[in-house]
Coordinates of C-alpha atoms in Angstrom, one line a residue:
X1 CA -30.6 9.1 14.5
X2 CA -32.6 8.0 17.2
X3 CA -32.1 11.4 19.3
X4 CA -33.1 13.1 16.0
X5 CA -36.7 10.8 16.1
X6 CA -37.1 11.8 19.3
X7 CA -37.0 15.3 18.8
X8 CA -38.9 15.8 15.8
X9 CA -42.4 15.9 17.6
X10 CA -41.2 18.8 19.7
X11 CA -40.2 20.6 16.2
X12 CA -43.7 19.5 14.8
X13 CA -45.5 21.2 18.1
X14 CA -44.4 24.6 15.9
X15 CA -46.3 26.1 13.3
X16 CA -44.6 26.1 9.6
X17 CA -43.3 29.5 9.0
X18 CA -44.9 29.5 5.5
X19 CA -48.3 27.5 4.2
X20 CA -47.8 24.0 3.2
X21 CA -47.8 24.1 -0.1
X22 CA -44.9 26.9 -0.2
X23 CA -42.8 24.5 1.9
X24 CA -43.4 21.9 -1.2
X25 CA -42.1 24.2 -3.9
X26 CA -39.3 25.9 -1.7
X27 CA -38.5 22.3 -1.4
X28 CA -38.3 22.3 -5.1
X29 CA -35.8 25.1 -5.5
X30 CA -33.7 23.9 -2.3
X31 CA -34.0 20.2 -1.5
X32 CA -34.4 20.9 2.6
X33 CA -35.4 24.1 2.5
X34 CA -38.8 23.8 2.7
X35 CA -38.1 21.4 6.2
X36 CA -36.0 23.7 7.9
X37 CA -39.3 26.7 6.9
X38 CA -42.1 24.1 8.8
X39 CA -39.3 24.3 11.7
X40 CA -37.9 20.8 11.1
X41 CA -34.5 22.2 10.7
X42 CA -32.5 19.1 11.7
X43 CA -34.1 16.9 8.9
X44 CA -34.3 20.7 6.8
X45 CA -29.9 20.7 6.9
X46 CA -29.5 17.1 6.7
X47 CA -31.5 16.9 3.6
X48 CA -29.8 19.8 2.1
X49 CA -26.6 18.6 2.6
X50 CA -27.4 14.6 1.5
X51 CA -28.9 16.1 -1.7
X52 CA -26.1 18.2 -3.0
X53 CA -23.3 15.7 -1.8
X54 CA -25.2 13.3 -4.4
X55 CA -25.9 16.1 -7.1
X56 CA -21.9 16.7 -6.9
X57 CA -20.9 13.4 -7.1
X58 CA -23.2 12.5 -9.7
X59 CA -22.1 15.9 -12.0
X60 CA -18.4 14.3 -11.4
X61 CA -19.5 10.8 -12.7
X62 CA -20.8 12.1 -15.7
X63 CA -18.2 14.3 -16.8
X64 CA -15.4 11.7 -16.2
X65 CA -17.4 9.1 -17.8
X66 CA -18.0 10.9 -20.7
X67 CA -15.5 13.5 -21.0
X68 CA -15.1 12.8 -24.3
X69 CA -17.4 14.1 -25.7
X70 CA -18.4 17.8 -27.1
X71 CA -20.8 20.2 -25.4
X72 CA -22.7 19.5 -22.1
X73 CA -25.5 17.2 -24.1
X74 CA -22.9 14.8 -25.3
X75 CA -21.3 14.2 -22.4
X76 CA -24.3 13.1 -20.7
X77 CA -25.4 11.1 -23.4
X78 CA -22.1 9.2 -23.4
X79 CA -21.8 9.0 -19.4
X80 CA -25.1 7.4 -20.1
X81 CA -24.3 5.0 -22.9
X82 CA -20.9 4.0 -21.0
X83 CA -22.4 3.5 -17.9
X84 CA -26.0 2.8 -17.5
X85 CA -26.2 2.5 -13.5
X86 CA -26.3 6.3 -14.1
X87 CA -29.4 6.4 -15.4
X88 CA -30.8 4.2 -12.2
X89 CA -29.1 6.4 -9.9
X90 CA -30.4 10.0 -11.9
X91 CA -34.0 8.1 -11.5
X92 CA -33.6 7.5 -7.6
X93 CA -32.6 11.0 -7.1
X94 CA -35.0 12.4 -9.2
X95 CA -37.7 9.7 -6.7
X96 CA -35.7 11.7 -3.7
X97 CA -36.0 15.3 -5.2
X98 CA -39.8 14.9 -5.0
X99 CA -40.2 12.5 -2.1
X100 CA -38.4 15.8 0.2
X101 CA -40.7 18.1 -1.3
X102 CA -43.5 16.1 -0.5
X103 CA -42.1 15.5 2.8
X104 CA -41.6 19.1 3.4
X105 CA -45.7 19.7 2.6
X106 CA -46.5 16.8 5.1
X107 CA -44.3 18.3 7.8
X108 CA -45.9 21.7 7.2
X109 CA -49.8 20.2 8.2
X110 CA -48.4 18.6 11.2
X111 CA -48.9 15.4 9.5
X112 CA -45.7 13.8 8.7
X113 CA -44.5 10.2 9.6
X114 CA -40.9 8.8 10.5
X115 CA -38.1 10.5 8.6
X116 CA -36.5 7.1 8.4
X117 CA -37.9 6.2 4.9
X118 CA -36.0 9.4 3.2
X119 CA -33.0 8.6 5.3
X120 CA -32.4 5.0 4.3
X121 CA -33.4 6.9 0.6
X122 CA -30.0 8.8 0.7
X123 CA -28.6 5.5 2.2
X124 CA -29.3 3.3 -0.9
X125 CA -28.4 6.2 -3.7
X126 CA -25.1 6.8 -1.7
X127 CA -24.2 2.7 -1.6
X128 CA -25.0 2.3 -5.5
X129 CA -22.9 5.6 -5.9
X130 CA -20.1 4.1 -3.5
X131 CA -20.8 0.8 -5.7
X132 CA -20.0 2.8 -9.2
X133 CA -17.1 4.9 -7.8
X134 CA -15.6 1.6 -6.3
X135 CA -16.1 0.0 -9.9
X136 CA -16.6 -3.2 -7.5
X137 CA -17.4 -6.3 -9.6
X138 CA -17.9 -9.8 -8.0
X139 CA -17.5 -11.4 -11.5
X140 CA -14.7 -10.5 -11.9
X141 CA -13.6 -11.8 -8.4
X142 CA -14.4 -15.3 -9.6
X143 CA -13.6 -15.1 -12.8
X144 CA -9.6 -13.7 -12.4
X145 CA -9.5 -16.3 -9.7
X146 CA -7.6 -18.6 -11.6
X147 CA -5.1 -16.6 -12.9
X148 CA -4.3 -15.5 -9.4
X149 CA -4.4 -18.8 -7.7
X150 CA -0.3 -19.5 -8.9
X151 CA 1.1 -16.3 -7.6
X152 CA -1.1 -16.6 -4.5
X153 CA 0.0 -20.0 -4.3
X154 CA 3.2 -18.4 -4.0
X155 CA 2.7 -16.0 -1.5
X156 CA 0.7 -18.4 0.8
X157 CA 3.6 -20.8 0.6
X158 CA 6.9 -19.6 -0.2
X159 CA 9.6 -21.7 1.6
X160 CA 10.8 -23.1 -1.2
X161 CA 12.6 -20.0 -2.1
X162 CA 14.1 -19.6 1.4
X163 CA 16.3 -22.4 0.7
X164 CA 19.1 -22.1 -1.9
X165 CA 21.4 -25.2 -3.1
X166 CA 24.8 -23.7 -4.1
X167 CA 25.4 -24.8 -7.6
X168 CA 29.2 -26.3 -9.0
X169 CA 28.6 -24.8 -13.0
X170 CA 31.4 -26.2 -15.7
X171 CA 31.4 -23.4 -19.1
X172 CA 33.3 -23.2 -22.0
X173 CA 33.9 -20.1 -24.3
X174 CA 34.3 -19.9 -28.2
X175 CA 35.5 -16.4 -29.6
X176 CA 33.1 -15.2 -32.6
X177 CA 34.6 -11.8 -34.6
X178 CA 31.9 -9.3 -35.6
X179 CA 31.7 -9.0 -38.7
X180 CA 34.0 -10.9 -40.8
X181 CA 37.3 -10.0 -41.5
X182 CA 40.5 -11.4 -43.4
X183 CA 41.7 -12.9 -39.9
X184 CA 39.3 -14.5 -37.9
X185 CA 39.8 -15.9 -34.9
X186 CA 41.0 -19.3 -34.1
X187 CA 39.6 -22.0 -32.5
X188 CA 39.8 -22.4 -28.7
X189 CA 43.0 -24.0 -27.3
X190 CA 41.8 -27.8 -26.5
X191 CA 42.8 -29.1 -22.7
X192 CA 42.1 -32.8 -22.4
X193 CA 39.4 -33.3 -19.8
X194 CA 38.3 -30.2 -19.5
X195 CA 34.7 -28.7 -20.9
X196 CA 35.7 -27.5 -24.2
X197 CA 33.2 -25.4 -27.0
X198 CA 34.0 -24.5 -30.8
X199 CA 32.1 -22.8 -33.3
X200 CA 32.1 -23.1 -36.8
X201 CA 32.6 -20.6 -38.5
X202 CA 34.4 -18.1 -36.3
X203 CA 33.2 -15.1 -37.2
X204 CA 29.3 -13.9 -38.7
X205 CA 26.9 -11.2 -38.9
X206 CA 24.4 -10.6 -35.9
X207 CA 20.5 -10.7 -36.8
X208 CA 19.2 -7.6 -36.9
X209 CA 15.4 -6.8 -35.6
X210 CA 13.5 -6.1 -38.8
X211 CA 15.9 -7.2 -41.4
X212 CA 17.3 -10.5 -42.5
X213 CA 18.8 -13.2 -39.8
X214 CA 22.0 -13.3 -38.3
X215 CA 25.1 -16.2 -39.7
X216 CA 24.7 -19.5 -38.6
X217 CA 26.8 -21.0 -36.3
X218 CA 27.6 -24.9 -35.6
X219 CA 28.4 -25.2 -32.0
X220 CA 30.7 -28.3 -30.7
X221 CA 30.8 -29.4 -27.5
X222 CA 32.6 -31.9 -25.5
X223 CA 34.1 -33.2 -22.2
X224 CA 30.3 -32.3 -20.1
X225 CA 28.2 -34.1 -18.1
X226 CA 25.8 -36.3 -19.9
X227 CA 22.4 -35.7 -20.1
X228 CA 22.4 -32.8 -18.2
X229 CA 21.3 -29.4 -19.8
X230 CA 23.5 -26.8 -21.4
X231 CA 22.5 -23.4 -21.7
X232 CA 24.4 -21.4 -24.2
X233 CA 24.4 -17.7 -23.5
X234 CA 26.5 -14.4 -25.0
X235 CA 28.9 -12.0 -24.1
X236 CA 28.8 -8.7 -26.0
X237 CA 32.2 -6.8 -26.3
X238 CA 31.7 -4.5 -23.2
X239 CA 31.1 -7.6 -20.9
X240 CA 27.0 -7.7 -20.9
X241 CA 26.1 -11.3 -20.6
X242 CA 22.7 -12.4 -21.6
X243 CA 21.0 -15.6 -22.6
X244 CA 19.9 -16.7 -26.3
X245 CA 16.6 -17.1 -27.3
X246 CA 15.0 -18.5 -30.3
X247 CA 11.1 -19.0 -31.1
X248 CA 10.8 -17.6 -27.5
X249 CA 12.7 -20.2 -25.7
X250 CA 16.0 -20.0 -24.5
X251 CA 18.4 -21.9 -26.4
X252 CA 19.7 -25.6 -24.8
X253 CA 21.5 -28.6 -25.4
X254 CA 21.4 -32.0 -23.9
X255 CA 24.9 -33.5 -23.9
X256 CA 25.0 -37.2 -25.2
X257 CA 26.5 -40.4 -23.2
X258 CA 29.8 -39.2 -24.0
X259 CA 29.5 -35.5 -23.0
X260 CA 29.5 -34.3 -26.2
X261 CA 26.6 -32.4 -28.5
X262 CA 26.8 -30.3 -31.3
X263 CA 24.0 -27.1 -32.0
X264 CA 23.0 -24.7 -34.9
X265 CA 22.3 -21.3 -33.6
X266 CA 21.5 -17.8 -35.2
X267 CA 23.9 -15.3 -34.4
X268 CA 21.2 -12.9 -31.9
X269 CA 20.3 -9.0 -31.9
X270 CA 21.9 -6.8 -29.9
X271 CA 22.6 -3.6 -30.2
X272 CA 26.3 -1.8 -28.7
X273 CA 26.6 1.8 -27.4
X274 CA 26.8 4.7 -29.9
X275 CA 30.3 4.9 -28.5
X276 CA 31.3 1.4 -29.9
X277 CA 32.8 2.1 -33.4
X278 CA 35.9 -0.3 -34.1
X279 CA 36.1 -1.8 -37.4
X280 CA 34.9 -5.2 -35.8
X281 CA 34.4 -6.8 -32.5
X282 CA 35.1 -10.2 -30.2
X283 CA 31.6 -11.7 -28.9
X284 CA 31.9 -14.7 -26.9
X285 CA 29.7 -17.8 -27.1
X286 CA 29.4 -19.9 -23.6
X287 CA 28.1 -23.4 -23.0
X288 CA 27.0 -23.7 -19.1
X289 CA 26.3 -26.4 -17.7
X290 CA 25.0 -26.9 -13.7
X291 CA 26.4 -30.2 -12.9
X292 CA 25.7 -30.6 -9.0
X293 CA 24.2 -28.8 -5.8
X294 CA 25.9 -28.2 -2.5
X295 CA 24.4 -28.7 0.4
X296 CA 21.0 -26.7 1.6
X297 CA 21.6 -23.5 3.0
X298 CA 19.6 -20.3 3.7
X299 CA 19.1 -18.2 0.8
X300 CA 20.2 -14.4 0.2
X301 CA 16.0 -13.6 0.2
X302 CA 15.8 -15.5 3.6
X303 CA 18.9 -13.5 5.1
X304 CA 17.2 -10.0 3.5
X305 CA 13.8 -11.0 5.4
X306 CA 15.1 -11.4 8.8
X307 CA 17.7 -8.9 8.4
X308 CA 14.7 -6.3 7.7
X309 CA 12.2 -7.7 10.4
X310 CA 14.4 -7.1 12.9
X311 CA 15.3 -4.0 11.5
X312 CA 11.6 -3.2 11.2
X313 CA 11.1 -3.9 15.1
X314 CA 13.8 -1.4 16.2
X315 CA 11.8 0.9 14.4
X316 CA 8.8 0.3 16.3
X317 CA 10.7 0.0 19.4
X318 CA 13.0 3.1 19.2
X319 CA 9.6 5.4 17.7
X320 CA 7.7 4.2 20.7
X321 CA 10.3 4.9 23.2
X322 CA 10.9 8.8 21.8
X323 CA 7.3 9.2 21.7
X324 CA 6.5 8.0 25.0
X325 CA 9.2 10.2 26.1
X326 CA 8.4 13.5 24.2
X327 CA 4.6 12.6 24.9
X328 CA 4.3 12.2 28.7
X329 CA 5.2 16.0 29.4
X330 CA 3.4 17.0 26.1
X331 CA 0.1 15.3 28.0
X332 CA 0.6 17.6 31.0
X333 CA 0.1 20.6 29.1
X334 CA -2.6 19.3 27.3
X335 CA -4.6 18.2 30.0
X336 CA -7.8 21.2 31.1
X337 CA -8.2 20.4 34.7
X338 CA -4.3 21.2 35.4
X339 CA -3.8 23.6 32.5
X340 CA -7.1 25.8 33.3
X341 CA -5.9 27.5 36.9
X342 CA -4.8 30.6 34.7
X343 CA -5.4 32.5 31.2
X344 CA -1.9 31.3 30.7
X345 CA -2.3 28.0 31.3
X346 CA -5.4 27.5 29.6
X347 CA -3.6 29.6 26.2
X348 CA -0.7 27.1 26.1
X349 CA -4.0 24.2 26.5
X350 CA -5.5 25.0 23.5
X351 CA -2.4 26.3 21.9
X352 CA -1.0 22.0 22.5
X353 CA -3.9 20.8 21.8
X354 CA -4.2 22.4 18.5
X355 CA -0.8 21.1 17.5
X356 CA -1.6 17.7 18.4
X357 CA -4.1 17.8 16.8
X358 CA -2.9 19.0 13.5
X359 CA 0.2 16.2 13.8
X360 CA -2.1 13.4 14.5
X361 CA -4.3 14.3 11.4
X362 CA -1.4 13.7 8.9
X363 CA -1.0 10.0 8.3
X364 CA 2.5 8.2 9.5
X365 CA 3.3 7.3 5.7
X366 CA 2.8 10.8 5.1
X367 CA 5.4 11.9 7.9
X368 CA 7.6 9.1 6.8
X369 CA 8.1 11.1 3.1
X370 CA 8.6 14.8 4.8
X371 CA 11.2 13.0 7.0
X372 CA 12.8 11.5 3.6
X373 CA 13.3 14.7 2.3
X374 CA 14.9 15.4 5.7
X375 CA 17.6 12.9 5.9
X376 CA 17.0 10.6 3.2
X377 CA 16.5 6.6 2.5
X378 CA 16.3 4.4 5.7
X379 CA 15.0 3.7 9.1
X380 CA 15.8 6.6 10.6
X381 CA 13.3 8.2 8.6
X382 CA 10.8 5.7 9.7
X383 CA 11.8 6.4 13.3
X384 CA 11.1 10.5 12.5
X385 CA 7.7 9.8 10.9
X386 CA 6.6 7.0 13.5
X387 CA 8.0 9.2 16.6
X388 CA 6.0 12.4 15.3
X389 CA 3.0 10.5 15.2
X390 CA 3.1 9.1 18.7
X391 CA 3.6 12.3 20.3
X392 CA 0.9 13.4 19.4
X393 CA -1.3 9.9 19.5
X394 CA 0.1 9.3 23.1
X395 CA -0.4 12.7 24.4
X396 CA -3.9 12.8 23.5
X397 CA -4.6 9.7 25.5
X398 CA -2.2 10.3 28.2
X399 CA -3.8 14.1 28.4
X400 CA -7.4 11.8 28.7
X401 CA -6.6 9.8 31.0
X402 CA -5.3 12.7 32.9
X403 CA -8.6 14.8 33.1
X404 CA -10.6 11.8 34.0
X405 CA -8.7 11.3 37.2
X406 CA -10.3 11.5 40.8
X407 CA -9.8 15.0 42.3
X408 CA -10.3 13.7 45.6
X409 CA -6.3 12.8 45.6
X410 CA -5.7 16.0 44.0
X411 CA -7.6 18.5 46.2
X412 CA -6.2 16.3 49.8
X413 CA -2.2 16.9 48.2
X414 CA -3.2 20.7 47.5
X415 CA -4.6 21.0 51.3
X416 CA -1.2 20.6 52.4
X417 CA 0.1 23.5 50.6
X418 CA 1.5 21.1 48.0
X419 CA 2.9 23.5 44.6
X420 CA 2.2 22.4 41.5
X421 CA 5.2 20.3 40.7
X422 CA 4.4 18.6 44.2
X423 CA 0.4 17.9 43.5
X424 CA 1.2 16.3 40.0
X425 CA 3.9 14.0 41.4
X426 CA 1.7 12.9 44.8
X427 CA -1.9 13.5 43.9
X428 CA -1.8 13.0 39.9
X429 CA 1.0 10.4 38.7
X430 CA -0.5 7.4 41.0
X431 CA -3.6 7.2 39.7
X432 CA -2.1 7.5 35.5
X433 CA 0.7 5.2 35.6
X434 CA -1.5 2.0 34.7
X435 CA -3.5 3.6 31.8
X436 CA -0.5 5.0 31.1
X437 CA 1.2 1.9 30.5
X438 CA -1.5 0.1 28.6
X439 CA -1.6 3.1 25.8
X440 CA 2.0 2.9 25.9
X441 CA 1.6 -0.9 25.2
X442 CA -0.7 -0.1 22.7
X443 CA 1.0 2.1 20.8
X444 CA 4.1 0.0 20.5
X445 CA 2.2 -3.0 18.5
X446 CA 0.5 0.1 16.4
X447 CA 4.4 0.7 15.8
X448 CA 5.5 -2.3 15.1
X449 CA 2.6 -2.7 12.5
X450 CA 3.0 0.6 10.8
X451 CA 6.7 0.1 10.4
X452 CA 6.0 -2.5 8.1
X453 CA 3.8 0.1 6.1
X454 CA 6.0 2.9 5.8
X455 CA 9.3 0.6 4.5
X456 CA 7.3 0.9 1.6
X457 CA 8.1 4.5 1.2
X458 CA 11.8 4.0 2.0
X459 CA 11.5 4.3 5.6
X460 CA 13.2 1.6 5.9
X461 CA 12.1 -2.2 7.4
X462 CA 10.7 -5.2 5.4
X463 CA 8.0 -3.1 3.9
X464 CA 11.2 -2.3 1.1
X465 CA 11.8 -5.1 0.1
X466 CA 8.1 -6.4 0.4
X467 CA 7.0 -3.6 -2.3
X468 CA 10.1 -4.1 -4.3
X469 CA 9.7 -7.9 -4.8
X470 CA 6.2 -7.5 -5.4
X471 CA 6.9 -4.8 -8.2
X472 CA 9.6 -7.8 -9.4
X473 CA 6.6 -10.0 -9.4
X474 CA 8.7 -12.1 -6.8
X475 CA 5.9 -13.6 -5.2
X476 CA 7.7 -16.5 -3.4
X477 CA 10.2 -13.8 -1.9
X478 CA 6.9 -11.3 -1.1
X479 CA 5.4 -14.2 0.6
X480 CA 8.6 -14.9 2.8
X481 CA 8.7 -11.1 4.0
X482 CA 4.7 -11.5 4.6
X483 CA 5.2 -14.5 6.6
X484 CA 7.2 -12.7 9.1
X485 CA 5.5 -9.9 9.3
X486 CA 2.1 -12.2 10.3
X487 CA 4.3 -14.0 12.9
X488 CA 6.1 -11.0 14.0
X489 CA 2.8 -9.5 15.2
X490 CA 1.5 -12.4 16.2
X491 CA 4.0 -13.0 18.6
X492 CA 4.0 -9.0 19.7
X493 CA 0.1 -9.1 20.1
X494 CA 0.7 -12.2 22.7
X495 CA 3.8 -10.2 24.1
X496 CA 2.0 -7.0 24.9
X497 CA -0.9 -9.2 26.3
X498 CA 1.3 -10.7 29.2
X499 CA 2.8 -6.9 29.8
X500 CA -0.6 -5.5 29.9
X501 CA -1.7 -8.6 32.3
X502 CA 1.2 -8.0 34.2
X503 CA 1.0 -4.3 34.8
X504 CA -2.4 -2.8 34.4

């Protein structure tokens, strides 16, 4: 901005190519137009592109706003009604759309000021654009806050779900026959001391969802441990257990001082298979009851988490070390001041450089779903997508650091007849190895980093399970797998410090 100050009085020194007032109204047709006629063609194509980047976003804002409606009219007048900072931003443009043509006439008699004014202008109409597209909204912020202070509660301190208690469960099972037949069943054989459940009757109708309520059924219990809870749950006929609710709340019992209780349930809904057509059925009833905890040990989400961290370093590691590989002979060939000798060489410059370029443009996540297709779920895709990247990430900086050697070196090797091969080994590789180590540093930690990204694709790492126990709204577990991935990098930020210390 500042070089383009500077070098608008030299543009002014020129006479307008057409009268003032035609710059104005060619200004009016083509917001910049009339600048780049009075020779101000910098401010002239910056204008002209500003302006229709904001007349195309703000056409796309209306329509999607209020694409309901029928016929060009309506849909503005909708957009409009739906979301009024459209009308503020069509009245700032419409402020712009004159203040260019004006500023086009004032260029044309040499009497123009700073173009700063316009230019913070298009600044402002592009932020409350970038406000409306973003659908930002700080009330909400504070508002929503409370709901998410529990889950971020979670999240921010989650330990208490990396410890599991093993637990020692007691249940006992009644037979109920679906529907009623001449022979129901009987009750359960009775062993003395053991937890023992009956139901009375035997056999019922299940509820059904809209029609009338299932039989009800007096459960007896004995032989558990007082005054701990008993959840009763069901087993359909093909071996689905599920727990029972009623009134939305899981049906319990609380055993009395002897260990014994007795509970009237409705029969549940539940629907069997098509395939299920026997005259009548066997559900089970249970009674479960938790009635101690082991000792503490580390629980299965715990285990998953470090299992997948270190997975997810490997991935880092192994990607960085192909790509440093692959890269550092790439960077050769990329490099102008040893590539540009010959046509030949300086065809296969561009020709790597092209390539490069295109493979750094596409995004790791990206590479990490084409190598999915490739060989399918796991880290070695992550490895594929991360290692493709680096090649071409490295190379560029290792091709860089290449040209902006000292010749001197170079051109003393090549004075002692020294081939190609020989000048690259004594006059080149000295004076790269420490940049070349610190980008190679540096790429590892953006490695590490990314591999917890692209786990969330199925490349495999903690990002998996990360995304998947967030989609469970598991955020105790999400937090666990987020807590080692902040101290992961933590430690490999301080790790890559002492190497680059070390070495460069």
């Amino acid at each position: 901005m500042n070089a383009q100050i500077q070098q608008e009085p030299q543009e002014k020194q020129k006479p307008s190519l057409v009268p003032p007032f035609l710059t104005a109204i060619f200004s009016l047709l083509i917001p910049g137009l009339g600048q780049i006629l009075a020779r101000a063609y910098r401010r002239g194509v910056i204008l002209i592109v500003s302006f229709i980047s904001l007349m195309g976003l703000m056409i796309w804002r209306i329509q999607l706003a209020g694409r309901r409606g029928e016929g060009a009219l309506a849909i503005i007048q909708k957009a409009y009604h739906l979301r009024p900072i459209l009308i503020v931003l069509t009245v700032l443009i419409g402020i712009l759309y004159l203040w260019i043509a004006y500023d086009a006439y004032l260029i044309a008699k040499k009497t123009e000021g700073s173009p700063l004014g316009l230019i913070f202008m298009v600044l402002i109409i592009f932020f409350i654009m970038g406000w409306q597209i973003g659908e930002i909204n700080p009330i909400a912020l504070v508002t929503d806050l409370d709901e998410a202070a529990s889950p971020l509660g979670k999240v921010l301190w989650p330990w208490e779900r990396a410890i599991s208690y093993p637990a020692e469960e007691i249940t006992a099972k009644a037979p109920i026959q679906v529907p009623c037949t001449d022979n129901p069943p009987g009750d359960p054989e009775y062993v003395e001391g053991e937890p023992y459940l009956r139901a009375d009757p035997t056999c019922g109708q299940l509820s059904e969802q809209a029609g009338p309520t299932g039989t009800e059924l007096t459960l007896y219990g004995e032989n558990f441990a007082p005054g701990k809870t008993v959840d009763i749950l069901w087993e359909d006929p093909i071996g689905n257990e599920f727990r029972q609710r009623q009134e939305g709340e899981y049906v319990t019992v609380l055993p009395d001082e002897n260990g014994e209780f007795s509970l009237e349930i409705v029969m549940p809904y539940r629907v069997l298979p098509p395939s299920a057509t026997k005259e009548f059925y066997i559900w089970t009833v249970k009674a479960q009851q938790v009635v101690s905890l082991g000792a503490a040990k580390a629980s299965q989400e715990l285990k998953l988490a470090v299992e997948k961290i270190i997975e997810t370093i490997f991935i880092g590691m192994m990607a960085t070390f192909f790509g440093v590989i692959i890269a550092i002979p790439v960077s050769f060939l990329a490099a102008r001041n040893l590539m540009s000798a010959t046509p030949l060489t300086l065809i296969i410059y561009y020709v790597v450089r092209g390539i490069m370029n295109i493979v750094r443009s596409i995004e790791p996540l990206i590479w990490a779903v084409i190598a999915l297709i490739v060989v399918g779920l796991g880290p070695f895709a992550g490895i594929i997508a991360l290692t493709v990247h680096s090649v071409a990430a490295l190379a560029k900086l290792y091709s860089e650091s290449i040209e902006s050697i000292d010749p001197g070196p170079i051109e003393a090797v090549q004075a002692t007849g020294a081939n190609w091969a020989q000048t690259i080994m004594y006059g080149v590789v000295p004076q790269i190895v420490p940049p070349f180590v610190s980008f190679t540093i540096y790429r590892w930690d953006i490695n590490i980093r990314m591999s917890t990204v692209i786990g969330m694709v199925g490349g495999g790492g903690i990002g998996f399970l990360l995304i998947q126990w967030m989609r469970l709204l598991d955020y105790r577990a999400a937090g666990i797998a987020i807590w080692f991935i902040t101290i992961t990098v933590a430690i490999l930020d301080y790790v890559s410090a002492e190497i680059r210390e070390r070495f460069v």
